[in-house]
Amino acid sequence: MMLNIAIVGFGNVGRAAYEAVLAAQDMTVRCVVESPQLTAPEHMKDIWLTDIAQIHTYGKVDCALLCLPTRICPQVAQTLLAMGVNTVDGYDIHDSIWDVRCELDEIAKQHGARAILAAGWDPGSDSVVRALMQAIVPRGITYTNFGPGMSMGHSVAAKAIPGVANALSITLPTGAGVHRRMVYVELETGATLEQVTRELKADAYFANDDTHVTQVDDIAALQDVGHGVQMTRKGSSGATHNQLLEFSMRINNPALTGQVMAACARATAKQAPGAYTMIEVPVADLLSGTLEQHVRSLV
Amino acid sequence: MMLNIAIVGFGNVGRAAYEAVLAAQDMTVRCVVESPQLTAPEHMKDIWLTDIAQIHTYGKVDCALLCLPTRICPQVAQTLLAMGVNTVDGYDIHDSIWDVRCELDEIAKQHGARAILAAGWDPGSDSVVRALMQAIVPRGITYTNFGPGMSMGHSVAAKAIPGVANALSITLPTGAGVHRRMVYVELETGATLEQVTRELKADAYFANDDTHVTQVDDIAALQDVGHGVQMTRKGSSGATHNQLLEFSMRINNPALTGQVMAACARATAKQAPGAYTMIEVPVADLLSGTLEQHVRSLV
């Protein structure tokens, strides 16, 4: 059975999600939804839309991948779930994931739809590894060390600071789950580095981290979407101490995010109506192919 | 709600599973079932049984952890599932896991019970990581490198070879998922190293690996249940190549196995009747506490 996918938002992650769906044998892209300001690429004119209300124009959509700024994801998800369309989003504000999940859960159940939220790599696939590590080593400490790499969420947040023309935020791990944010900014005419730095450091995305703001002439010269993570857990299983676990990745960030979202689209089709984070979904449901194939090749 | 657990088999893994259940706040050990040949430790006489038919003697059991030689797990699981008791086992013969799963699934559904099989660390928690790696990097190669460490399954298989009084099998990784088996044997009087080596190398546990058999005077002098694994996957997400993932552990083997089984006991209570491998179970179901706690702290 082919899964009919809508890509909502066609930035870095949207393009990667589009490529991930194209590469999958069990999914097809029905449409791409973008704002009217953006012009459709020539070869995509026959799947391009500018309004989610018309999402079924080019064929019924089973699942929409919301490749949008994190803060508008919940509202768009609610609209689509109310239309009976499953949604996957990369909502990444850790503190409010539970609340958003509960809001989406209610609407999804009312309309017989499914949402998988916080479906990127962190939150997302890293969350699955963190939960597994805690299950098999229940007492101990997990450290999640990000980077070095550009944080898309933090870069978007930096760009939203008044006086910032363009920005790029690099995450550097300093060990034990502590990070430094290296933020590079192009300033608008009349803006001062002092004021931008003050406002940026007060933003919720940066307030808890060692943040350094540097003015540059050309953000484009710094571009690299490579990223990484290293997660460690040391602790006890039963009465036995000194159990050591580690998970690490070196990855293209939007490519991985888009791929995780495509895999979660597959999983929406297999869940009961409601909203889910990735730790609530069996990993087998993320895979194409049959369960027998997965058990024989992966278990 | 407390989960009432039976420990079936009280060897290395059974003792570790017992300790894992004792350390959990949401589980209690109702009984330990062992063969009549083994004497109960003094402090366990009031929970000791010698027959699974009497498993509810000291209070109703919700879930039995089958800490038994792998080849007898399916039969014992079937017996208990037919009694309506959930089971968790560490069945580890990769090639037949799917078939055993289907057999147990049928019986479990008939009797309204749940089985989680192949619930150790490999197969088990490693399987979850392998499936996740494949979902987020769908094209590429995963290598699972075990060791260095003692393989319990291979040591039991070596001990079963005629002429072997005692044996210990060490797994050494030689890279790219290829392993060497270093097997240390104490011989029975009259047995020859040549014949034991020939029979051992023909056994299904050893036939595919570079196996070296060494005669020693005292296996006890070599004992160490530390083990490890390193899994790597390099491949593509969407249209993007060179995605690098790695998972590794340095662990006490029976302690981790027992802990995984205890976590899966928790998960049996949350699944619909049937049989499951760990990739079919949401990782959140392995954890104690509420879903809200898990989402807030781990997602």
Coordinates of C-alpha atoms in Angstrom, one line a residue:
Chain A
M1 CA 0.0 0.0 0.0
M2 CA 1.4 3.4 -1.0
L3 CA 1.3 6.2 1.6
N4 CA 0.3 9.6 0.2
I5 CA 2.4 12.3 1.7
A6 CA 2.1 16.1 1.8
I7 CA 5.3 18.2 2.4
V8 CA 4.2 21.3 4.3
G9 CA 7.1 23.9 4.2
F10 CA 9.9 23.6 1.6
G11 CA 13.0 24.9 3.4
N12 CA 16.0 22.8 4.3
V13 CA 14.0 20.2 6.1
G14 CA 11.1 20.2 3.7
R15 CA 13.5 19.5 0.8
A16 CA 15.2 16.7 2.7
A17 CA 11.8 15.2 3.6
Y18 CA 10.8 15.4 0.0
E19 CA 14.0 13.5 -1.0
A20 CA 13.4 10.9 1.7
V21 CA 9.8 10.3 0.5
L22 CA 11.0 10.0 -3.1
A23 CA 13.6 7.5 -2.1
A24 CA 11.1 5.3 -0.3
Q25 CA 9.3 2.6 -2.2
D26 CA 6.1 2.7 -0.1
M27 CA 5.4 6.5 -0.2
T28 CA 4.6 9.1 -2.8
V29 CA 4.5 12.9 -2.6
R30 CA 1.0 14.1 -3.4
C31 CA 1.8 17.8 -2.8
V32 CA 4.1 20.4 -1.4
V33 CA 2.5 23.3 0.5
E34 CA 4.3 26.6 0.7
S35 CA 3.5 30.3 1.3
P36 CA 2.4 32.3 -1.8
Q37 CA 5.6 34.4 -1.6
L38 CA 7.7 31.4 -2.7
T39 CA 7.7 30.4 -6.4
A40 CA 7.4 26.8 -7.2
P41 CA 10.4 25.1 -8.9
E42 CA 9.5 24.4 -12.6
H43 CA 9.4 20.6 -12.2
M44 CA 7.1 20.9 -9.1
K45 CA 4.4 23.1 -10.4
D46 CA 1.9 20.3 -10.7
I47 CA 2.2 19.3 -7.0
W48 CA 2.5 22.9 -5.6
L49 CA -0.1 24.4 -3.3
T50 CA -0.3 27.5 -1.1
D51 CA -3.1 26.6 1.3
I52 CA -3.3 23.5 3.6
A53 CA -7.1 23.7 3.2
Q54 CA -6.6 22.4 -0.4
I55 CA -4.2 19.7 0.6
H56 CA -6.2 16.9 -1.2
T57 CA -6.2 18.8 -4.5
Y58 CA -3.8 16.4 -6.2
G59 CA -5.0 13.3 -4.6
K60 CA -6.0 12.2 -1.1
V61 CA -3.2 12.9 1.5
D62 CA -2.7 10.3 4.3
C63 CA 0.0 12.1 6.2
A64 CA 1.4 15.7 6.2
L65 CA 5.1 16.3 7.2
L66 CA 5.2 19.7 8.9
C67 CA 8.6 21.1 7.9
L68 CA 7.8 24.5 9.5
P69 CA 9.3 26.8 12.2
T70 CA 8.7 24.9 15.4
R71 CA 6.5 27.4 17.0
I72 CA 3.8 27.3 14.3
C73 CA 3.8 23.4 14.1
P74 CA 1.1 22.8 16.8
Q75 CA -1.5 25.1 15.2
V76 CA -1.0 23.7 11.7
A77 CA -1.1 20.2 13.1
Q78 CA -4.4 20.9 14.9
T79 CA -5.9 22.2 11.6
L80 CA -4.8 19.2 9.6
L81 CA -5.8 16.6 12.3
A82 CA -9.3 18.3 12.4
M83 CA -9.5 17.5 8.7
G84 CA -8.6 13.9 9.4
V85 CA -5.1 14.1 8.0
N86 CA -2.3 12.5 10.0
T87 CA 0.6 14.7 10.9
V88 CA 4.3 14.4 11.7
D89 CA 6.3 17.4 13.0
G90 CA 9.7 18.2 14.4
Y91 CA 8.5 20.4 17.3
D92 CA 11.6 20.8 19.4
I93 CA 10.9 22.9 22.5
H94 CA 11.6 20.2 25.0
D95 CA 9.8 21.8 27.9
S96 CA 6.4 22.0 26.2
I97 CA 6.4 18.7 24.2
W98 CA 4.1 17.0 26.8
D99 CA 1.6 19.8 26.7
V100 CA 1.5 19.9 22.9
R101 CA 1.2 16.2 22.8
C102 CA -1.9 16.3 25.0
E103 CA -3.5 19.0 22.9
L104 CA -2.9 17.1 19.7
D105 CA -4.0 13.8 21.3
E106 CA -7.4 15.2 22.0
I107 CA -8.0 16.6 18.6
A108 CA -6.5 13.6 16.8
K109 CA -8.8 11.2 18.7
Q110 CA -11.9 13.4 18.0
H111 CA -11.2 13.1 14.3
G112 CA -9.8 9.6 14.0
A113 CA -6.3 10.9 13.0
R114 CA -2.8 10.3 14.3
A115 CA 0.0 12.8 15.1
I116 CA 3.7 12.0 15.8
L117 CA 5.3 15.1 17.2
A118 CA 8.9 16.0 18.2
A119 CA 10.0 13.6 15.3
G120 CA 13.5 14.8 14.4
W121 CA 16.7 13.5 15.8
D122 CA 16.7 15.4 19.1
P123 CA 13.9 15.3 20.2
G124 CA 13.2 12.2 18.1
S125 CA 15.5 9.3 17.4
D126 CA 17.9 10.4 20.3
S127 CA 14.8 10.3 22.6
V128 CA 14.3 6.6 21.7
V129 CA 18.0 5.8 22.5
R130 CA 17.8 7.8 25.8
A131 CA 14.6 5.9 26.9
L132 CA 16.2 2.6 25.9
M133 CA 19.4 3.4 27.9
Q134 CA 17.4 4.3 30.9
A135 CA 15.3 1.1 30.7
I136 CA 18.4 -1.2 30.6
V137 CA 20.5 0.8 33.0
P138 CA 17.8 2.3 35.3
R139 CA 20.1 4.2 37.8
G140 CA 22.8 6.5 36.6
I141 CA 23.3 9.6 34.5
T142 CA 22.8 10.2 30.8
Y143 CA 24.8 13.1 29.1
T144 CA 23.7 14.3 25.7
N145 CA 26.5 16.2 24.0
F146 CA 25.5 18.0 20.8
G147 CA 27.8 19.2 18.0
P148 CA 29.9 20.6 16.7
G149 CA 27.3 21.7 14.2
M150 CA 24.8 24.3 13.2
S151 CA 21.5 24.3 15.2
M152 CA 18.7 25.1 12.9
G153 CA 16.3 26.0 15.8
H154 CA 18.9 28.3 17.4
S155 CA 19.8 29.9 14.1
V156 CA 16.1 30.7 13.4
A157 CA 15.7 32.0 16.9
A158 CA 18.8 34.3 16.4
K159 CA 17.5 35.6 13.1
A160 CA 14.3 36.6 14.9
I161 CA 16.2 39.0 17.2
P162 CA 15.5 42.7 16.1
G163 CA 18.6 44.1 14.3
V164 CA 19.8 40.7 13.0
A165 CA 19.8 40.5 9.2
N166 CA 21.1 36.9 9.2
A167 CA 22.5 34.5 11.8
L168 CA 24.0 31.1 12.3
S169 CA 24.3 29.3 15.6
I170 CA 26.9 26.6 16.2
T171 CA 26.6 24.2 19.1
L172 CA 29.8 23.1 20.7
P173 CA 29.9 20.4 23.3
T174 CA 32.0 21.2 26.4
G175 CA 31.3 17.8 28.1
A176 CA 28.8 16.3 30.5
G177 CA 25.9 17.7 28.5
V178 CA 27.0 21.3 28.8
H179 CA 27.2 23.4 25.6
R180 CA 28.5 26.6 24.2
R181 CA 26.6 28.5 21.6
M182 CA 28.7 30.3 19.1
V183 CA 26.3 32.7 17.3
Y184 CA 27.5 34.5 14.1
V185 CA 25.3 37.5 13.1
E186 CA 25.0 39.9 10.2
L187 CA 23.6 43.1 11.6
E188 CA 21.0 45.4 10.0
T189 CA 21.9 49.0 9.4
G190 CA 21.8 50.9 12.6
A191 CA 21.7 47.8 14.9
T192 CA 24.5 47.5 17.4
L193 CA 26.2 44.2 18.5
E194 CA 25.8 45.1 22.1
Q195 CA 22.0 45.4 21.9
V196 CA 21.6 42.3 19.7
T197 CA 23.8 40.3 22.1
R198 CA 21.8 41.4 25.1
E199 CA 18.4 40.5 23.5
L200 CA 19.8 37.2 22.1
K201 CA 21.2 36.1 25.5
A202 CA 17.8 36.7 27.1
D203 CA 16.0 34.5 24.5
A204 CA 14.7 31.1 25.9
Y205 CA 16.8 29.3 23.3
F206 CA 20.1 30.8 24.6
A207 CA 19.4 31.9 28.2
N208 CA 20.8 28.6 29.8
D209 CA 23.9 28.3 27.8
D210 CA 27.3 29.9 27.5
T211 CA 26.6 32.1 24.5
H212 CA 29.1 34.0 22.4
V213 CA 27.9 36.4 19.7
T214 CA 30.3 37.4 16.9
Q215 CA 29.5 39.9 14.1
V216 CA 30.4 38.7 10.5
D217 CA 30.0 40.2 7.1
D218 CA 28.7 37.1 5.3
I219 CA 26.9 34.2 7.0
A220 CA 26.8 32.3 3.7
A221 CA 30.6 31.8 3.9
L222 CA 30.1 29.8 7.1
Q223 CA 27.4 27.4 5.9
D224 CA 27.7 23.7 6.8
V225 CA 24.7 21.6 7.9
G226 CA 26.8 18.8 9.3
H227 CA 26.0 18.0 12.9
G228 CA 26.5 15.4 15.6
V229 CA 25.7 14.1 19.0
Q230 CA 27.3 11.8 21.5
M231 CA 25.2 10.4 24.3
T232 CA 26.7 8.5 27.2
R233 CA 25.1 6.7 30.1
K234 CA 27.0 5.1 33.0
G235 CA 25.0 3.4 35.8
S236 CA 23.6 0.3 37.3
S237 CA 21.5 -2.7 36.1
G238 CA 20.0 -4.6 39.0
A239 CA 22.7 -4.6 41.7
T240 CA 25.6 -4.3 39.2
H241 CA 27.4 -1.0 38.7
N242 CA 29.7 0.4 36.0
Q243 CA 27.5 -0.4 33.0
L244 CA 28.7 1.9 30.1
L245 CA 26.6 2.9 27.1
E246 CA 27.3 5.3 24.3
F247 CA 25.5 6.4 21.1
S248 CA 27.0 8.9 18.6
M249 CA 26.3 10.3 15.2
R250 CA 28.0 12.4 12.6
I251 CA 25.2 13.5 10.2
N252 CA 23.8 16.0 7.7
N253 CA 21.2 17.6 10.0
P254 CA 18.3 18.4 7.6
A255 CA 18.8 15.1 5.7
L256 CA 18.4 13.1 9.0
T257 CA 15.5 15.2 10.2
G258 CA 13.6 14.8 6.9
Q259 CA 14.3 11.0 6.9
V260 CA 13.1 10.6 10.5
M261 CA 9.9 12.5 9.6
A262 CA 9.3 10.2 6.5
A263 CA 9.8 7.1 8.7
C264 CA 7.3 8.5 11.2
A265 CA 4.8 9.1 8.4
R266 CA 4.9 5.3 7.9
A267 CA 4.3 4.8 11.6
T268 CA 1.3 7.1 11.8
A269 CA -0.6 4.6 9.6
K270 CA 0.0 1.8 12.2
Q271 CA -1.1 3.6 15.4
A272 CA -4.5 4.0 16.9
P273 CA -5.9 7.5 16.6
G274 CA -4.1 9.9 19.0
A275 CA -0.8 11.8 19.4
Y276 CA 2.5 10.2 20.1
T277 CA 6.1 11.0 20.7
M278 CA 8.6 8.6 19.2
I279 CA 9.3 6.7 22.5
E280 CA 5.6 5.7 22.3
V281 CA 5.9 4.1 18.9
P282 CA 7.5 0.6 18.2
V283 CA 10.6 1.1 16.1
A284 CA 9.5 -1.7 13.8
D285 CA 6.6 0.6 12.7
L286 CA 9.2 3.1 11.3
L287 CA 10.5 0.6 8.7
S288 CA 9.3 -0.2 5.2
G289 CA 8.7 -3.9 4.4
T290 CA 7.1 -6.7 6.4
L291 CA 7.5 -7.4 10.1
E292 CA 8.8 -10.9 9.2
Q293 CA 11.6 -9.2 7.2
H294 CA 12.5 -6.9 10.1
V295 CA 12.5 -9.7 12.7
R296 CA 14.6 -11.9 10.5
S297 CA 17.2 -9.3 9.5
L298 CA 17.3 -6.9 12.5
V299 CA 16.4 -8.9 15.7
Chain B
M1 CA 0.2 -1.2 40.6
M2 CA 2.8 -3.8 41.6
L3 CA 3.7 -6.4 39.0
N4 CA 4.1 -9.9 40.4
I5 CA 7.1 -11.7 38.9
A6 CA 8.3 -15.3 38.8
I7 CA 11.9 -16.0 38.1
V8 CA 12.1 -19.3 36.3
G9 CA 15.7 -20.6 36.4
F10 CA 18.2 -19.3 38.9
G11 CA 21.6 -19.4 37.2
N12 CA 23.7 -16.3 36.3
V13 CA 20.8 -14.6 34.4
G14 CA 18.1 -15.7 36.9
R15 CA 20.0 -14.2 39.8
A16 CA 20.6 -11.0 37.9
A17 CA 16.9 -10.8 36.9
Y18 CA 16.0 -11.4 40.6
E19 CA 18.2 -8.4 41.6
A20 CA 16.7 -6.2 38.9
V21 CA 13.2 -7.0 40.1
L22 CA 14.2 -6.3 43.7
A23 CA 15.6 -2.9 42.7
A24 CA 12.5 -1.9 40.8
Q25 CA 9.8 -0.1 42.8
D26 CA 6.9 -1.4 40.7
M27 CA 7.7 -5.1 40.8
T28 CA 7.9 -7.8 43.4
V29 CA 9.3 -11.4 43.2
R30 CA 6.5 -13.9 43.9
C31 CA 8.6 -17.0 43.4
V32 CA 11.7 -18.6 42.0
V33 CA 11.3 -21.9 40.1
E34 CA 14.3 -24.2 39.9
S35 CA 14.9 -27.9 39.3
P36 CA 14.5 -30.2 42.4
Q37 CA 18.3 -30.9 42.2
L38 CA 19.2 -27.4 43.3
T39 CA 18.8 -26.5 47.0
A40 CA 17.1 -23.2 47.8
P41 CA 19.3 -20.6 49.5
E42 CA 18.2 -20.2 53.2
H43 CA 16.6 -16.7 52.7
M44 CA 14.6 -17.8 49.7
K45 CA 13.0 -21.0 51.0
D46 CA 9.6 -19.2 51.3
I47 CA 9.5 -18.3 47.6
W48 CA 11.2 -21.4 46.2
L49 CA 9.3 -23.8 43.9
T50 CA 10.3 -26.8 41.7
D51 CA 7.4 -27.0 39.3
I52 CA 6.0 -24.2 37.0
A53 CA 2.5 -25.8 37.4
Q54 CA 2.5 -24.5 41.0
I55 CA 3.7 -21.0 40.0
H56 CA 0.8 -19.2 41.7
T57 CA 1.6 -20.9 45.1
Y58 CA 2.9 -17.8 46.8
G59 CA 0.5 -15.3 45.2
K60 CA -0.7 -14.8 41.6
V61 CA 2.1 -14.3 39.1
D62 CA 1.6 -11.7 36.3
C63 CA 4.8 -12.4 34.4
A64 CA 7.4 -15.2 34.4
L65 CA 11.0 -14.4 33.4
L66 CA 12.4 -17.5 31.7
C67 CA 16.1 -17.5 32.7
L68 CA 16.7 -20.9 31.1
P69 CA 18.9 -22.5 28.4
T70 CA 17.7 -20.9 25.2
R71 CA 16.5 -24.2 23.6
I72 CA 14.0 -25.0 26.3
C73 CA 12.5 -21.5 26.5
P74 CA 9.9 -21.9 23.7
Q75 CA 8.3 -25.0 25.4
V76 CA 8.2 -23.5 28.9
A77 CA 6.8 -20.2 27.4
Q78 CA 4.0 -22.2 25.7
T79 CA 3.1 -24.0 29.0
L80 CA 2.9 -20.7 30.9
L81 CA 1.1 -18.8 28.2
A82 CA -1.5 -21.6 28.1
M83 CA -1.9 -20.9 31.9
G84 CA -2.6 -17.2 31.1
V85 CA 0.8 -16.1 32.6
N86 CA 2.8 -13.5 30.6
T87 CA 6.4 -14.6 29.7
V88 CA 9.7 -12.9 28.9
D89 CA 12.6 -14.9 27.6
G90 CA 16.1 -14.4 26.2
Y91 CA 15.7 -16.9 23.3
D92 CA 18.8 -16.1 21.2
I93 CA 18.9 -18.3 18.1
H94 CA 18.6 -15.5 15.6
D95 CA 17.5 -17.7 12.6
S96 CA 14.4 -19.1 14.4
I97 CA 13.2 -16.1 16.4
W98 CA 10.5 -15.4 13.8
D99 CA 9.1 -18.9 13.9
V100 CA 9.1 -19.1 17.7
R101 CA 7.4 -15.7 17.8
C102 CA 4.6 -16.9 15.5
E103 CA 4.1 -20.1 17.6
L104 CA 4.0 -18.1 20.9
D105 CA 1.7 -15.5 19.3
E106 CA -1.0 -18.0 18.5
I107 CA -1.0 -19.6 22.0
A108 CA -0.7 -16.2 23.7
K109 CA -3.8 -14.9 21.8
Q110 CA -5.8 -18.0 22.6
H111 CA -5.2 -17.6 26.3
G112 CA -5.2 -13.7 26.6
A113 CA -1.5 -13.6 27.6
R114 CA 1.5 -11.8 26.3
A115 CA 5.1 -13.0 25.5
I116 CA 8.1 -10.9 24.8
L117 CA 10.8 -13.1 23.4
A118 CA 14.5 -12.6 22.4
A119 CA 14.6 -10.0 25.2
G120 CA 18.2 -9.8 26.2
W121 CA 20.8 -7.4 24.8
D122 CA 21.4 -9.2 21.5
P123 CA 18.9 -10.1 20.4
G124 CA 17.0 -7.5 22.4
S125 CA 18.1 -3.9 23.1
D126 CA 20.7 -4.1 20.3
S127 CA 17.8 -5.1 18.0
V128 CA 16.0 -1.9 18.9
V129 CA 19.1 0.2 18.0
R130 CA 19.6 -1.7 14.8
A131 CA 16.0 -1.1 13.7
L132 CA 16.2 2.6 14.6
M133 CA 19.5 3.0 12.7
Q134 CA 17.9 1.4 9.6
A135 CA 14.8 3.6 9.9
I136 CA 16.8 6.8 10.0
V137 CA 19.5 5.8 7.6
P138 CA 17.6 3.4 5.3
R139 CA 20.4 2.5 2.8
G140 CA 23.8 1.4 4.0
I141 CA 25.5 -1.3 6.1
T142 CA 25.2 -2.1 9.8
Y143 CA 28.1 -4.0 11.4
T144 CA 27.5 -5.5 14.9
N145 CA 30.9 -6.2 16.6
F146 CA 30.7 -8.3 19.8
G147 CA 33.2 -8.5 22.6
P148 CA 35.7 -9.0 23.8
G149 CA 33.7 -11.0 26.3
M150 CA 32.3 -14.4 27.3
S151 CA 29.3 -15.6 25.4
M152 CA 27.0 -17.4 27.7
G153 CA 25.2 -19.1 24.8
H154 CA 28.4 -20.3 23.2
S155 CA 29.8 -21.5 26.5
V156 CA 26.7 -23.6 27.2
A157 CA 26.9 -25.0 23.6
A158 CA 30.6 -25.9 24.2
K159 CA 29.9 -27.6 27.5
A160 CA 27.3 -29.8 25.7
I161 CA 30.0 -31.3 23.4
P162 CA 30.8 -34.9 24.4
G163 CA 34.1 -35.1 26.3
V164 CA 34.0 -31.5 27.6
A165 CA 33.9 -31.2 31.4
N166 CA 33.7 -27.4 31.4
A167 CA 34.1 -24.7 28.8
L168 CA 34.2 -21.0 28.3
S169 CA 33.8 -19.2 24.9
I170 CA 35.2 -15.7 24.4
T171 CA 34.0 -13.6 21.5
L172 CA 36.6 -11.4 19.9
P173 CA 35.6 -8.8 17.2
T174 CA 37.8 -8.8 14.2
G175 CA 36.0 -5.9 12.5
A176 CA 33.0 -5.5 10.1
G177 CA 30.9 -7.8 12.1
V178 CA 33.3 -10.8 11.8
H179 CA 34.2 -12.6 15.0
R180 CA 36.7 -15.1 16.3
R181 CA 35.6 -17.6 19.0
M182 CA 38.3 -18.4 21.5
V183 CA 37.0 -21.6 23.3
Y184 CA 38.7 -22.8 26.5
V185 CA 37.9 -26.4 27.5
E186 CA 38.5 -28.7 30.4
L187 CA 38.4 -32.3 29.1
E188 CA 36.8 -35.3 30.6
T189 CA 39.2 -38.3 31.2
G190 CA 39.7 -40.1 28.0
A191 CA 38.5 -37.3 25.7
T192 CA 41.0 -35.9 23.2
L193 CA 41.3 -32.3 22.2
E194 CA 41.2 -33.3 18.5
Q195 CA 37.8 -35.0 18.7
V196 CA 36.3 -32.3 20.9
T197 CA 37.6 -29.6 18.5
R198 CA 36.1 -31.4 15.5
E199 CA 32.7 -31.8 17.1
L200 CA 32.6 -28.2 18.5
K201 CA 33.5 -26.6 15.1
A202 CA 30.6 -28.5 13.5
D203 CA 28.1 -27.2 16.0
A204 CA 25.7 -24.5 14.7
Y205 CA 26.9 -22.0 17.3
F206 CA 30.5 -22.2 16.0
A207 CA 30.3 -23.4 12.3
N208 CA 30.3 -19.9 10.8
D209 CA 33.1 -18.4 12.8
D210 CA 36.9 -18.6 13.1
T211 CA 37.0 -20.9 16.1
H212 CA 40.1 -21.8 18.2
V213 CA 39.9 -24.4 20.9
T214 CA 42.4 -24.4 23.7
Q215 CA 42.7 -27.0 26.5
V216 CA 43.1 -25.6 30.1
D217 CA 43.3 -27.1 33.5
D218 CA 40.9 -24.7 35.3
I219 CA 38.1 -22.8 33.6
A220 CA 37.3 -21.1 36.9
A221 CA 40.6 -19.1 36.7
L222 CA 39.3 -17.4 33.5
Q223 CA 35.9 -16.3 34.7
D224 CA 34.8 -12.7 33.8
V225 CA 31.2 -11.9 32.7
G226 CA 32.1 -8.5 31.3
H227 CA 31.1 -8.1 27.6
G228 CA 30.6 -5.5 25.0
V229 CA 29.3 -4.5 21.6
Q230 CA 30.0 -1.9 19.0
M231 CA 27.5 -1.3 16.3
T232 CA 28.2 1.0 13.4
R233 CA 26.0 2.1 10.4
K234 CA 27.2 4.2 7.5
G235 CA 24.7 5.1 4.8
S236 CA 22.2 7.5 3.3
S237 CA 19.2 9.4 4.5
G238 CA 17.1 10.6 1.6
A239 CA 19.5 11.7 -1.1
T240 CA 22.3 12.4 1.4
H241 CA 25.2 10.0 1.9
N242 CA 27.9 9.6 4.6
Q243 CA 25.6 9.5 7.6
L244 CA 27.6 7.8 10.4
L245 CA 25.9 6.2 13.5
E246 CA 27.5 4.2 16.3
F247 CA 26.3 2.5 19.4
S248 CA 28.6 0.8 21.9
M249 CA 28.4 -0.8 25.4
R250 CA 30.8 -2.2 28.0
I251 CA 28.7 -4.2 30.4
N252 CA 28.3 -7.0 32.9
N253 CA 26.5 -9.5 30.6
P254 CA 24.1 -11.4 33.0
A255 CA 23.3 -8.1 34.8
L256 CA 22.2 -6.4 31.6
T257 CA 20.3 -9.4 30.4
G258 CA 18.4 -9.7 33.7
Q259 CA 17.6 -6.0 33.6
V260 CA 16.3 -6.1 30.1
M261 CA 14.1 -9.0 31.0
A262 CA 12.7 -7.1 34.0
A263 CA 12.0 -4.1 31.9
C264 CA 10.2 -6.3 29.4
A265 CA 8.1 -7.8 32.1
R266 CA 6.8 -4.2 32.7
A267 CA 6.0 -4.0 28.9
T268 CA 4.1 -7.2 28.8
A269 CA 1.4 -5.6 31.0
K270 CA 0.9 -2.8 28.4
Q271 CA 0.6 -4.9 25.2
A272 CA -2.5 -6.5 23.7
P273 CA -2.4 -10.4 23.9
G274 CA 0.2 -11.9 21.6
A275 CA 3.9 -12.4 21.2
Y276 CA 6.4 -9.6 20.5
T277 CA 10.0 -9.1 19.9
M278 CA 11.5 -5.9 21.4
I279 CA 11.3 -3.9 18.1
E280 CA 7.5 -4.3 18.3
V281 CA 7.2 -2.7 21.7
P282 CA 7.4 1.1 22.4
V283 CA 10.5 1.8 24.5
A284 CA 8.4 4.0 26.8
D285 CA 6.6 0.7 27.9
L286 CA 9.9 -0.6 29.3
L287 CA 10.2 2.2 31.9
S288 CA 8.8 2.6 35.4
G289 CA 6.9 5.8 36.1
T290 CA 4.3 7.7 34.1
L291 CA 4.3 8.5 30.4
E292 CA 4.3 12.2 31.3
Q293 CA 7.5 11.8 33.4
H294 CA 9.2 10.0 30.5
V295 CA 8.2 12.5 27.9
R296 CA 9.3 15.4 30.1
S297 CA 12.6 13.9 31.0
L298 CA 13.7 11.8 28.0
V299 CA 12.0 13.2 24.9

